[in-house]
Each structure stands twice: as C-alpha cells, then as structure tokens.
Coordinates of C-alpha atoms and ligand atoms in Angstrom, one line a residue:
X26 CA 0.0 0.0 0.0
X27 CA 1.6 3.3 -1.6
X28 CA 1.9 5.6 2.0
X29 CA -0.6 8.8 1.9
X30 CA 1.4 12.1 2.3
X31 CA 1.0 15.7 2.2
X32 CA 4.1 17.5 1.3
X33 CA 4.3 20.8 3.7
X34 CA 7.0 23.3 1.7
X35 CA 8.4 26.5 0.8
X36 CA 10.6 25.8 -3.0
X37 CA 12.9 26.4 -2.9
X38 CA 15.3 24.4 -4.7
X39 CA 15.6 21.2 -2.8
X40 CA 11.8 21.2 -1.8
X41 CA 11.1 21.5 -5.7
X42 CA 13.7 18.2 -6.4
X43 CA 11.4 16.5 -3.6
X44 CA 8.4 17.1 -5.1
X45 CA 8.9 15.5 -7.8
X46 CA 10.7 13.0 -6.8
X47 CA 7.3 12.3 -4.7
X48 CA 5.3 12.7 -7.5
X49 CA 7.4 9.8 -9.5
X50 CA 7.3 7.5 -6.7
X51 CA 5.2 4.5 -6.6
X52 CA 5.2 4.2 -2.6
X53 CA 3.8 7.4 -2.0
X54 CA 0.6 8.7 -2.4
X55 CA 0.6 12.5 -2.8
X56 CA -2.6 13.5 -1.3
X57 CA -1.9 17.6 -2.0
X58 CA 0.8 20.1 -1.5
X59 CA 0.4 22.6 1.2
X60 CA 2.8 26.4 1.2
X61 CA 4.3 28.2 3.8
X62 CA 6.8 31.3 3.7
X63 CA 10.0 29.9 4.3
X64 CA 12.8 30.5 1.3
X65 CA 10.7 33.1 -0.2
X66 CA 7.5 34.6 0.0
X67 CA 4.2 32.7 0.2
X68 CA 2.6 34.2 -2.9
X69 CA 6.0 33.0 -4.9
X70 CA 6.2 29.5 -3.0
X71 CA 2.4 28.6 -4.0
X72 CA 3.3 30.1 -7.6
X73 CA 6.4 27.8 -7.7
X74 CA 4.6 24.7 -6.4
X75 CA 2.2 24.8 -8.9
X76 CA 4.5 25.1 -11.6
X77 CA 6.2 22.5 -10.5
X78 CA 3.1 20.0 -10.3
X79 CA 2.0 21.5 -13.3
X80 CA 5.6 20.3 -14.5
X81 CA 5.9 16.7 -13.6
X82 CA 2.5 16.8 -15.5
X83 CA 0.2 16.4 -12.3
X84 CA -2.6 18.2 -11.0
X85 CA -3.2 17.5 -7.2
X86 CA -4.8 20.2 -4.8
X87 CA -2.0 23.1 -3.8
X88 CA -3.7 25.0 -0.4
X89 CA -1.7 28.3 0.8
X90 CA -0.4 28.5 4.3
X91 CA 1.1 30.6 6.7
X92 CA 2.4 34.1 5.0
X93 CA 5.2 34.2 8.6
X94 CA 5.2 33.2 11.8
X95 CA 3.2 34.1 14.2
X96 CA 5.0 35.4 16.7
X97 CA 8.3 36.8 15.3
X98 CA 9.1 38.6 11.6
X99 CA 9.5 36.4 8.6
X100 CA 13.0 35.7 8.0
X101 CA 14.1 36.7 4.6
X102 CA 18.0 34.8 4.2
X103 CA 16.3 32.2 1.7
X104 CA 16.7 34.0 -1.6
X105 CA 20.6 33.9 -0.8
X106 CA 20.7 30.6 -1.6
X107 CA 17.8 29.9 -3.4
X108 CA 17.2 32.9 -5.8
X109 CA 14.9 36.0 -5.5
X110 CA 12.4 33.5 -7.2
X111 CA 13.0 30.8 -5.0
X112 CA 13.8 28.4 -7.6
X113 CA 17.6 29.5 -8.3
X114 CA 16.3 32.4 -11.5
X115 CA 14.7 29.5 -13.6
X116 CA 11.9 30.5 -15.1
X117 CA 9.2 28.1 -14.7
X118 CA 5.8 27.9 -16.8
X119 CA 2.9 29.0 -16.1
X120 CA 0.9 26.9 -14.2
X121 CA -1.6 24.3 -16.0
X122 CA -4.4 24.6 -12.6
X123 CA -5.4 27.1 -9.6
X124 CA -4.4 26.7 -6.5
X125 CA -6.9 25.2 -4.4
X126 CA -9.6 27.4 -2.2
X127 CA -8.8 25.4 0.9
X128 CA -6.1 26.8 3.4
X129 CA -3.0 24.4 4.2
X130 CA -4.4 24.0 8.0
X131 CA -8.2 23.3 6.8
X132 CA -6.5 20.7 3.9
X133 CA -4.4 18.9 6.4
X134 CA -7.5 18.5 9.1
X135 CA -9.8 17.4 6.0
X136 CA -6.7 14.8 4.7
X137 CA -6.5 13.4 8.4
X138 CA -10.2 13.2 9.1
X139 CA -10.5 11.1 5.6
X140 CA -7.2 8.8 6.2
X141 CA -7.1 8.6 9.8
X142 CA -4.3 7.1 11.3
X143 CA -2.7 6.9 7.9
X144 CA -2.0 10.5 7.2
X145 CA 1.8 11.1 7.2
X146 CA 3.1 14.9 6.8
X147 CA 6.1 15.4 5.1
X148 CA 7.3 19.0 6.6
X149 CA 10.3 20.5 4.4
X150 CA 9.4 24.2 5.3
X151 CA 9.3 26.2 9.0
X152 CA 6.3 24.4 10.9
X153 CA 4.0 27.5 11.0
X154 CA 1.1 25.6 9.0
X155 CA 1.4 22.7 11.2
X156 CA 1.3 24.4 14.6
X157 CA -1.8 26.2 12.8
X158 CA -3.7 23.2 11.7
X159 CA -3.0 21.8 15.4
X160 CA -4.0 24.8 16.9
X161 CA -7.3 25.1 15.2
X162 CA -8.1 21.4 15.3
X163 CA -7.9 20.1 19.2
X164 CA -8.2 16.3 17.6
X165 CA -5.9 16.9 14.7
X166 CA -2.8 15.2 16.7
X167 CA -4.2 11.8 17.1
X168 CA -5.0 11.4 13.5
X169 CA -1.8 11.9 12.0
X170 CA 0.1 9.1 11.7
X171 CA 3.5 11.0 11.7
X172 CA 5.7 13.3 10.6
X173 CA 8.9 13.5 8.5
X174 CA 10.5 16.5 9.1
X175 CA 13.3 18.1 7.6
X176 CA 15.0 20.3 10.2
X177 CA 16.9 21.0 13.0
X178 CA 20.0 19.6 13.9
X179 CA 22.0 17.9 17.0
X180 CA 25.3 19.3 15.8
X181 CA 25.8 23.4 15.1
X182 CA 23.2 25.0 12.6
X183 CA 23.6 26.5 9.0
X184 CA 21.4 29.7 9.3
X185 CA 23.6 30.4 12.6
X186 CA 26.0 28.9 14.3
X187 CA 22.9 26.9 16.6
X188 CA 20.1 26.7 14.9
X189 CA 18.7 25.2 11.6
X190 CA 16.6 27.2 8.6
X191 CA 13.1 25.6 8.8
X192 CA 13.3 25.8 12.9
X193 CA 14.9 29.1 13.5
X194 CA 12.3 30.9 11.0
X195 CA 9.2 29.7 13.3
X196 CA 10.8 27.8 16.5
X197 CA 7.3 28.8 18.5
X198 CA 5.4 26.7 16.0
X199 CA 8.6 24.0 16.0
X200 CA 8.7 23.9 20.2
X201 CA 4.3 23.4 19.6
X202 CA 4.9 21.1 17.0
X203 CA 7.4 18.6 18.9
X204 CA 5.1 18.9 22.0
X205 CA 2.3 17.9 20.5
X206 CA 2.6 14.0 20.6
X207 CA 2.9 13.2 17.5
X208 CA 5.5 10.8 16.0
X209 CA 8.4 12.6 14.2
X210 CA 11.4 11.3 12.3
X211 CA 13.4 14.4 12.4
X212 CA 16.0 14.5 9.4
X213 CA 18.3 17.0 10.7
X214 CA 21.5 18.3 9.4
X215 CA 23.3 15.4 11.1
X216 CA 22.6 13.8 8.1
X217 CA 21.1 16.0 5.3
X218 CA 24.7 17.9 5.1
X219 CA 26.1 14.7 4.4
X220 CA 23.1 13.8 2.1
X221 CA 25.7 15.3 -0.8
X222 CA 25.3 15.4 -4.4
X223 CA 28.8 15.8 -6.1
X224 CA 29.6 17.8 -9.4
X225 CA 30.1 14.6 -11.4
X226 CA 26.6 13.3 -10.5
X227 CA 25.1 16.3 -11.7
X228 CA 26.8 16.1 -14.9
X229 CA 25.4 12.7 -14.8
X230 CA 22.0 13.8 -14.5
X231 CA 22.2 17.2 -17.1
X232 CA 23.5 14.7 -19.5
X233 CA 20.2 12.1 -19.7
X234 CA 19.0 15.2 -21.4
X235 CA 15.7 14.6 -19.9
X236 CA 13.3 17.7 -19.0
X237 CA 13.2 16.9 -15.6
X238 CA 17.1 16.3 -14.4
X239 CA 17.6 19.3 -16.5
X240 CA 15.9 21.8 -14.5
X241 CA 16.9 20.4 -11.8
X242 CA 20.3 20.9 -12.6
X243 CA 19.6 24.5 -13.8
X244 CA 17.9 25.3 -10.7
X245 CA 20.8 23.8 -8.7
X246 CA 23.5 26.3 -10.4
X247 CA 22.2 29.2 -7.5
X248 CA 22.4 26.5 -5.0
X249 CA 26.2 25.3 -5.7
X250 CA 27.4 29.3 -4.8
X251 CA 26.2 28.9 -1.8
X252 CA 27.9 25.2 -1.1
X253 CA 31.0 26.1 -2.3
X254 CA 30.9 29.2 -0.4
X255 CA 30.8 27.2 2.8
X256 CA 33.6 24.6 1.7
X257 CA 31.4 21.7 1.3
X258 CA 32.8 18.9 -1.3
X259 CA 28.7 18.7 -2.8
X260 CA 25.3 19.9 -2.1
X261 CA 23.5 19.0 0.6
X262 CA 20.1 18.0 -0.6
X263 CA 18.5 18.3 2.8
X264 CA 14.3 18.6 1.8
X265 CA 15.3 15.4 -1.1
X266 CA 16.7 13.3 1.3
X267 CA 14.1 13.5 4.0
X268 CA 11.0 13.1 0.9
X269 CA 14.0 10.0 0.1
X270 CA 13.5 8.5 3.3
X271 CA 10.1 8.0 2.9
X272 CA 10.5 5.9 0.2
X273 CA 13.1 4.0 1.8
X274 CA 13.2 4.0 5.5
X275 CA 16.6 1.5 5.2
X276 CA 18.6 4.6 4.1
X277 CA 19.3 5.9 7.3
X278 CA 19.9 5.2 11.4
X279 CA 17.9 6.7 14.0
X280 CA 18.6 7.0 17.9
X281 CA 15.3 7.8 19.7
X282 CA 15.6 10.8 21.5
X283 CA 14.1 13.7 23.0
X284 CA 14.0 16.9 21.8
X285 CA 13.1 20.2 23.1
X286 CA 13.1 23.5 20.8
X287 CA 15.3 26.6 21.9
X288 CA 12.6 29.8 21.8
X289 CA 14.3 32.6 23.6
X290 CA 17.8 31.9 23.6
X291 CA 20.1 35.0 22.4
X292 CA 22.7 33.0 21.0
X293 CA 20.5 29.6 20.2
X294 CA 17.4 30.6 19.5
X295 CA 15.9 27.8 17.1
X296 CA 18.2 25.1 18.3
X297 CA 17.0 21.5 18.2
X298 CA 18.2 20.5 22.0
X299 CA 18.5 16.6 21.5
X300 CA 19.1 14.7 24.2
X301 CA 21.7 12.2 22.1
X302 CA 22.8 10.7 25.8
X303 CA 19.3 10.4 28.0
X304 CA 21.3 12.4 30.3
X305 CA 17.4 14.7 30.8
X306 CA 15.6 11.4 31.6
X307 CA 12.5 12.6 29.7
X308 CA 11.1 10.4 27.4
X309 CA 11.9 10.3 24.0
X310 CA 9.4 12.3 21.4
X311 CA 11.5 12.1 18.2
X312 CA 13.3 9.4 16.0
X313 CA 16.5 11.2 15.1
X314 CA 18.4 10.5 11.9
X315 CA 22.4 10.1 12.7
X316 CA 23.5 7.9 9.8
X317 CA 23.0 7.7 5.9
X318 CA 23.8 5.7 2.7
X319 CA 25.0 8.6 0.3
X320 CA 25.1 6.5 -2.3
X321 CA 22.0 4.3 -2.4
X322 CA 20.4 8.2 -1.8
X323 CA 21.8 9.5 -4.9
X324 CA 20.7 6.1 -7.2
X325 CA 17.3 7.0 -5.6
X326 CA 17.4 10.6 -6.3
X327 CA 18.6 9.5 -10.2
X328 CA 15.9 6.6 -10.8
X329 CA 12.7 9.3 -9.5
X330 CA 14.0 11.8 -11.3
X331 CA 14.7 10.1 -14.8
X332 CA 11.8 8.1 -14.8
X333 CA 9.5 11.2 -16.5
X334 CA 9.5 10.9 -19.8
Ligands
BDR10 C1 16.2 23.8 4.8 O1 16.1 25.2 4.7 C2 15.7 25.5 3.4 O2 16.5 26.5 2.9 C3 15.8 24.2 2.6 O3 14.7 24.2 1.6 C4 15.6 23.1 3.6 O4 14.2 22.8 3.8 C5 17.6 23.4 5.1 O5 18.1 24.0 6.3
CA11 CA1 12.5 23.6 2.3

C-alpha cells in the first residue's frame, strides 16, 4: 500500500527536487501540497509549487499556508541561496491549474479526518502551517500518523552557528509542534549535510538530457554558490533526502531521543536541543536520523528523477 502524504514546503530548490521525486514514486501517495513562507515569499512558494506539479505533469490540490510566523518577523535569508524566485532564477511555466480554495491548516484537518491514522506529513518548510492546523483542530494530533520532518540539527546550525533554517524561521510553532505527541522522524543536518550530491553526479544527470534532471540541474546552479561558499565537497540536498527516506526507510539510522526547541535563547534561539545521551531522563518524542547511505540516496534521487518521460 503506496503511504498517503502531504508535502508541507516552501521551494525552494531542494523542496522542488522532492516534489517530484514524490510525484514519481510508486510508494507514496501524494494527497496535496500545502505552502508556507520559508525561502521566499508565500505568494512565490504557492506560484512555484504549482508550476512544479504542473511540470511533472500532475494536477493534485496546492492550499496556501502561513504568509510568517506568528510570533516573530518572517526571516528573509532564503533568496541567498535559493534565488529572488525561490527556484535558483529558472523561469518556470505557467501553471496548468489554480491553487486550491482550501487553506493548508483546513487541507491537512480534512486529509487526516479522511485517512485517519494513515496521514503522514512530510514537513520540508518552518512548521507555522502545522502548529496552525493543530491549533485550530484540538483532535488533529491523534489522527496523523507521523511526521517526517526536515529540520533541526543535534550538531551546530547552517542559518547560525545553533540553529537550523526551517526551525529558526518559526521555533514557537517548531517547540508546539514537537510537543504535540505526535510521532516525528526528524531528518536534521546530522545527516542531510552529508546527504551530498557531487559535481560529477550532476553532470550525470544534465547529461540524460531529460526535462526533468535538466531543471533540476539548472535550478541547482544558484544552489552550488552557496555550497562552495561554505567549503562543502557537494550539495546538501537536505528537503530530497528527507522526501528519500520516505521511500526508503533503510537509508538511514535513528537513535530515539528527546527533543526540546530553543525559543528565547540570544545565541541559540531555534536550536534543536537533542538529548543524544538520555542524560534529561525525559522520554523520547522524536526518532533522530544520525546515519546515511549517500550513495544508495543519490541512485534513488537519479531513478525518481529520470523516470518522467
Ligand atoms: C532547509 O532550509 C531550506 O533552505 C531548505 O529548503 C531546507 O528545507 C535546510 O536547512
Ligand atoms: Ca524547504
């Protein structure tokens, strides 16, 4: 039975490889796509997720979310690395469909009411939409059946020197998020900065000559400045890997741990504060990913992607 999932995401470059490596895979069930500011702005996120759908030649409900957080300012470092457009300066076609009237929060509750206990969010973006949904929805929690999250990070951070991207830009929705009960497998830097693809595969892919690999690989131009900027040997295809995982769980380790967001701190705000050694005593709330196959990823990443015609 293919596993029913709504992708939660802000393409960005990786979230846009993910998506359609979920649209290509015959395990997953993409139920919708649901938008949140995160990279860029909402109103370019939605645009670029439809176009993307549109794209891989699909046409699956796409429900806005959250414009920011709720408590704090939007954080705005995402063009750096992903383009003013979000999608590294490619121009994308129009879309082929509207986005859908329902918001991401009223999508997710209607998803998990229909497939309850089955539902399984696949969050690639800041957590605003979920925090929402679970807000708004008292019963929402014990529906889901999980969620695989990319984010945070045991180790040090990569939009500062603590904290991850998709946690620093909402940790209040994050902190309500991991509190909530619900199961998470939390693919963290730990091992999506090691979830590398290398020059040479990229070639690889450019040179099927297929539509798909192609923008990818044009999208991923923006994405290597920034890589090579921070002296990594590839680049790290953190939303990919998580969306990956779901396919096949047997591509990474986790150690069960618990996990408490950083809200206030002046130095850490946003951290992911895992508890690697027990050394809290509180239960665990989070699967944590600590170890990968880069390879088996990559042969993954390359089947999904060239098997659109
Ligand atoms: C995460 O932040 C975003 O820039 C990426 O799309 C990914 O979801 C990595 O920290
Ligand atoms: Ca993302």
């Amino acid at each position: 039975m293919k596993r029913k999932i709504i992708i939660d995401c802000d393409p960005g470059i990786d979230d846009a490889l993910a998506i359609f490596m979920a649209l290509a895979s015959k395990k997953l069930e993409v139920l919708g796509i649901t938008t949140v500011a995160g990279n860029v702005g909402i109103d370019t996120v939605t645009r670029n997720a439809l176009s993307l759908v549109s794209i891989a030649g699909f046409q699956i409900p796409v429900c806005r979310g959250a414009a920011g957080p709720f408590l704090i300012k939007r954080e705005t470092g995402g063009a750096r690395i992903h383009g003013e457009n979000g999608v590294g300066d490619v121009l994308l076609p129009q879309p082929s469909f509207d986005e859908d009237s329902r918001s991401a929060a009223d999508f997710i509750n209607e998803m998990a009411g229909k497939y309850e206990g089955e539902l399984e969010l696949v969050v690639i973006g800041p957590l605003t939409n979920i925090a929402a949904a679970l807000g708004r929805y008292p019963d929402l929690s014990k529906k889901i059946k999980g969620l695989i999250m990319m984010g945070g990070a045991a180790g040090f951070g990569n939009v500062t020197p603590a904290a991850e991207f998709n946690i620093y830009a909402d940790p209040h929705a994050a902190a309500a998020v991991f509190q909530a009960g619900i199961p998470i497998d939390m693919y963290g830097l730990d091992v999506t900065n090691r979830a590398l693809i290398t020059g040479d595969e990229i070639a690889a892919l450019r040179a099927t000559g297929k539509a798909i690999p192609v923008i990818c690989c044009d999208m991923m131009k923006t994405y290597a400045d920034f890589y090579e900027s921070v002296g990594f040997s590839g680049l790290a295809l953190h939303d990919p890997f998580a969306l990956a995982c779901a396919v096949d769980e047997t591509l990474v380790r986790f150690k069960s741990c618990h996990v408490d967001i950083e809200t206030q701190g002046t130095l850490t705000r946003g951290k992911t504060v895992v508890d690697i050694l027990g050394v809290t005593g509180k239960k665990p709330n989070v699967r944590v990913a600590l170890e990968l196959d880069r390879e088996r990823f990559i042969q993954l990443l390359s089947n999904l992607l060239c098997s659109y015609e």
